[in-house]
Amino acid sequence: MTRQANVVFSGGVQGVWFRAFTREQAQKAGLTGWVRNLPNGSVEALFEGSESAIQGVIEKCRQGPPAASVENIETRWQEASGAFTTFEIRY
């Protein structure tokens, strides 16, 4: 079953290549969706794919790129929309 997860990563996640890292991990896992910076310093991502693949990417993002420091992860699950064909960085 295809699922969707809206995830907000907070901590030291902007200016440390976190979005590019997230896109790379999502693409490797075959996920679709997007990732973007939020004005409050957090990073938000929307992942679509299998629940196990999404959970794997979230765990990789918990570690993040070397300069990142993830302090909190908020995840909301729902059914996938099927609206995405790639995983992109939104600006």
mmCIF file of C-alpha atoms in Angstrom:
data_model
loop_
_atom_site.group_PDB
_atom_site.id
_atom_site.type_symbol
_atom_site.label_atom_id
_atom_site.label_comp_id
_atom_site.label_asym_id
_atom_site.label_seq_id
_atom_site.Cartn_x
_atom_site.Cartn_y
_atom_site.Cartn_z
ATOM 1 C CA MET A 1 0.000 0.000 0.000
ATOM 2 C CA THR A 2 1.264 3.457 -0.883
ATOM 3 C CA ARG A 3 1.365 5.922 1.992
ATOM 4 C CA GLN A 4 2.178 9.575 2.458
ATOM 5 C CA ALA A 5 4.102 11.098 5.346
ATOM 6 C CA ASN A 6 4.342 14.817 6.059
ATOM 7 C CA VAL A 7 7.491 15.229 8.157
ATOM 8 C CA VAL A 8 8.973 18.287 9.870
ATOM 9 C CA PHE A 9 12.625 18.083 10.929
ATOM 10 C CA SER A 10 13.802 20.687 13.430
ATOM 11 C CA GLY A 11 17.180 21.562 14.904
ATOM 12 C CA GLY A 12 20.247 22.524 12.907
ATOM 13 C CA VAL A 13 18.803 21.544 9.523
ATOM 14 C CA GLN A 14 19.103 24.648 7.334
ATOM 15 C CA GLY A 15 22.324 25.706 5.623
ATOM 16 C CA VAL A 16 23.851 22.218 6.063
ATOM 17 C CA TRP A 17 22.775 20.491 2.786
ATOM 18 C CA PHE A 18 19.863 18.782 4.568
ATOM 19 C CA ARG A 19 17.399 19.228 1.685
ATOM 20 C CA ALA A 20 19.842 17.797 -0.868
ATOM 21 C CA PHE A 21 20.599 14.889 1.479
ATOM 22 C CA THR A 22 16.868 14.238 1.940
ATOM 23 C CA ARG A 23 16.244 14.295 -1.821
ATOM 24 C CA GLU A 24 19.135 11.875 -2.405
ATOM 25 C CA GLN A 25 17.844 9.436 0.230
ATOM 26 C CA ALA A 26 14.271 9.644 -1.076
ATOM 27 C CA GLN A 27 15.372 9.050 -4.665
ATOM 28 C CA LYS A 28 17.492 6.037 -3.635
ATOM 29 C CA ALA A 29 14.435 4.593 -1.852
ATOM 30 C CA GLY A 30 12.155 5.194 -4.857
ATOM 31 C CA LEU A 31 9.997 7.759 -3.051
ATOM 32 C CA THR A 32 8.234 10.739 -4.606
ATOM 33 C CA GLY A 33 7.317 14.115 -3.080
ATOM 34 C CA TRP A 34 9.251 17.197 -2.049
ATOM 35 C CA VAL A 35 11.361 18.893 0.639
ATOM 36 C CA ARG A 36 11.556 22.601 1.554
ATOM 37 C CA ASN A 37 12.849 25.021 4.175
ATOM 38 C CA LEU A 38 10.331 26.606 6.540
ATOM 39 C CA PRO A 39 10.606 30.202 7.804
ATOM 40 C CA ASN A 40 11.057 28.988 11.417
ATOM 41 C CA GLY A 41 14.328 27.188 10.581
ATOM 42 C CA SER A 42 12.811 23.715 10.216
ATOM 43 C CA VAL A 43 12.682 21.571 7.085
ATOM 44 C CA GLU A 44 9.423 20.005 5.869
ATOM 45 C CA ALA A 45 9.204 16.975 3.588
ATOM 46 C CA LEU A 46 6.331 15.125 1.971
ATOM 47 C CA PHE A 47 7.188 11.523 1.135
ATOM 48 C CA GLU A 48 5.060 9.098 -0.900
ATOM 49 C CA GLY A 49 5.808 5.404 -1.291
ATOM 50 C CA SER A 50 5.803 2.284 0.826
ATOM 51 C CA GLU A 51 5.598 2.873 4.566
ATOM 52 C CA SER A 52 8.760 0.859 5.183
ATOM 53 C CA ALA A 53 10.736 2.883 2.598
ATOM 54 C CA ILE A 54 9.479 6.148 4.108
ATOM 55 C CA GLN A 55 10.434 5.023 7.612
ATOM 56 C CA GLY A 56 13.898 4.082 6.351
ATOM 57 C CA VAL A 57 14.414 7.513 4.809
ATOM 58 C CA ILE A 58 13.182 9.262 7.962
ATOM 59 C CA GLU A 59 15.752 7.285 9.982
ATOM 60 C CA LYS A 60 18.539 8.230 7.549
ATOM 61 C CA CYS A 61 17.447 11.863 7.797
ATOM 62 C CA ARG A 62 17.573 11.603 11.605
ATOM 63 C CA GLN A 63 21.336 11.134 11.141
ATOM 64 C CA GLY A 64 21.425 13.665 8.317
ATOM 65 C CA PRO A 65 24.490 15.025 6.541
ATOM 66 C CA PRO A 66 27.580 15.582 8.723
ATOM 67 C CA ALA A 67 26.860 19.233 9.664
ATOM 68 C CA ALA A 68 23.175 18.669 10.515
ATOM 69 C CA SER A 69 21.780 18.234 14.004
ATOM 70 C CA VAL A 70 18.210 16.890 14.011
ATOM 71 C CA GLU A 71 16.584 17.556 17.385
ATOM 72 C CA ASN A 72 12.955 16.674 16.656
ATOM 73 C CA ILE A 73 10.894 14.895 13.990
ATOM 74 C CA GLU A 74 7.122 15.292 13.672
ATOM 75 C CA THR A 75 5.384 12.861 11.317
ATOM 76 C CA ARG A 76 1.780 12.789 10.087
ATOM 77 C CA TRP A 77 0.699 9.732 8.063
ATOM 78 C CA GLN A 78 -2.102 9.595 5.499
ATOM 79 C CA GLU A 79 -3.027 7.834 2.288
ATOM 80 C CA ALA A 80 -0.920 8.803 -0.724
ATOM 81 C CA SER A 81 -2.309 11.306 -3.200
ATOM 82 C CA GLY A 82 -0.407 9.891 -6.165
ATOM 83 C CA ALA A 83 0.181 13.457 -7.337
ATOM 84 C CA PHE A 84 3.998 13.202 -7.578
ATOM 85 C CA THR A 85 6.255 11.505 -10.110
ATOM 86 C CA THR A 86 9.642 12.663 -8.748
ATOM 87 C CA PHE A 87 11.174 13.904 -5.510
ATOM 88 C CA GLU A 88 12.162 17.565 -5.691
ATOM 89 C CA ILE A 89 13.554 20.380 -3.607
ATOM 90 C CA ARG A 90 11.067 23.229 -3.391
ATOM 91 C CA TYR A 91 12.293 26.796 -3.005
#
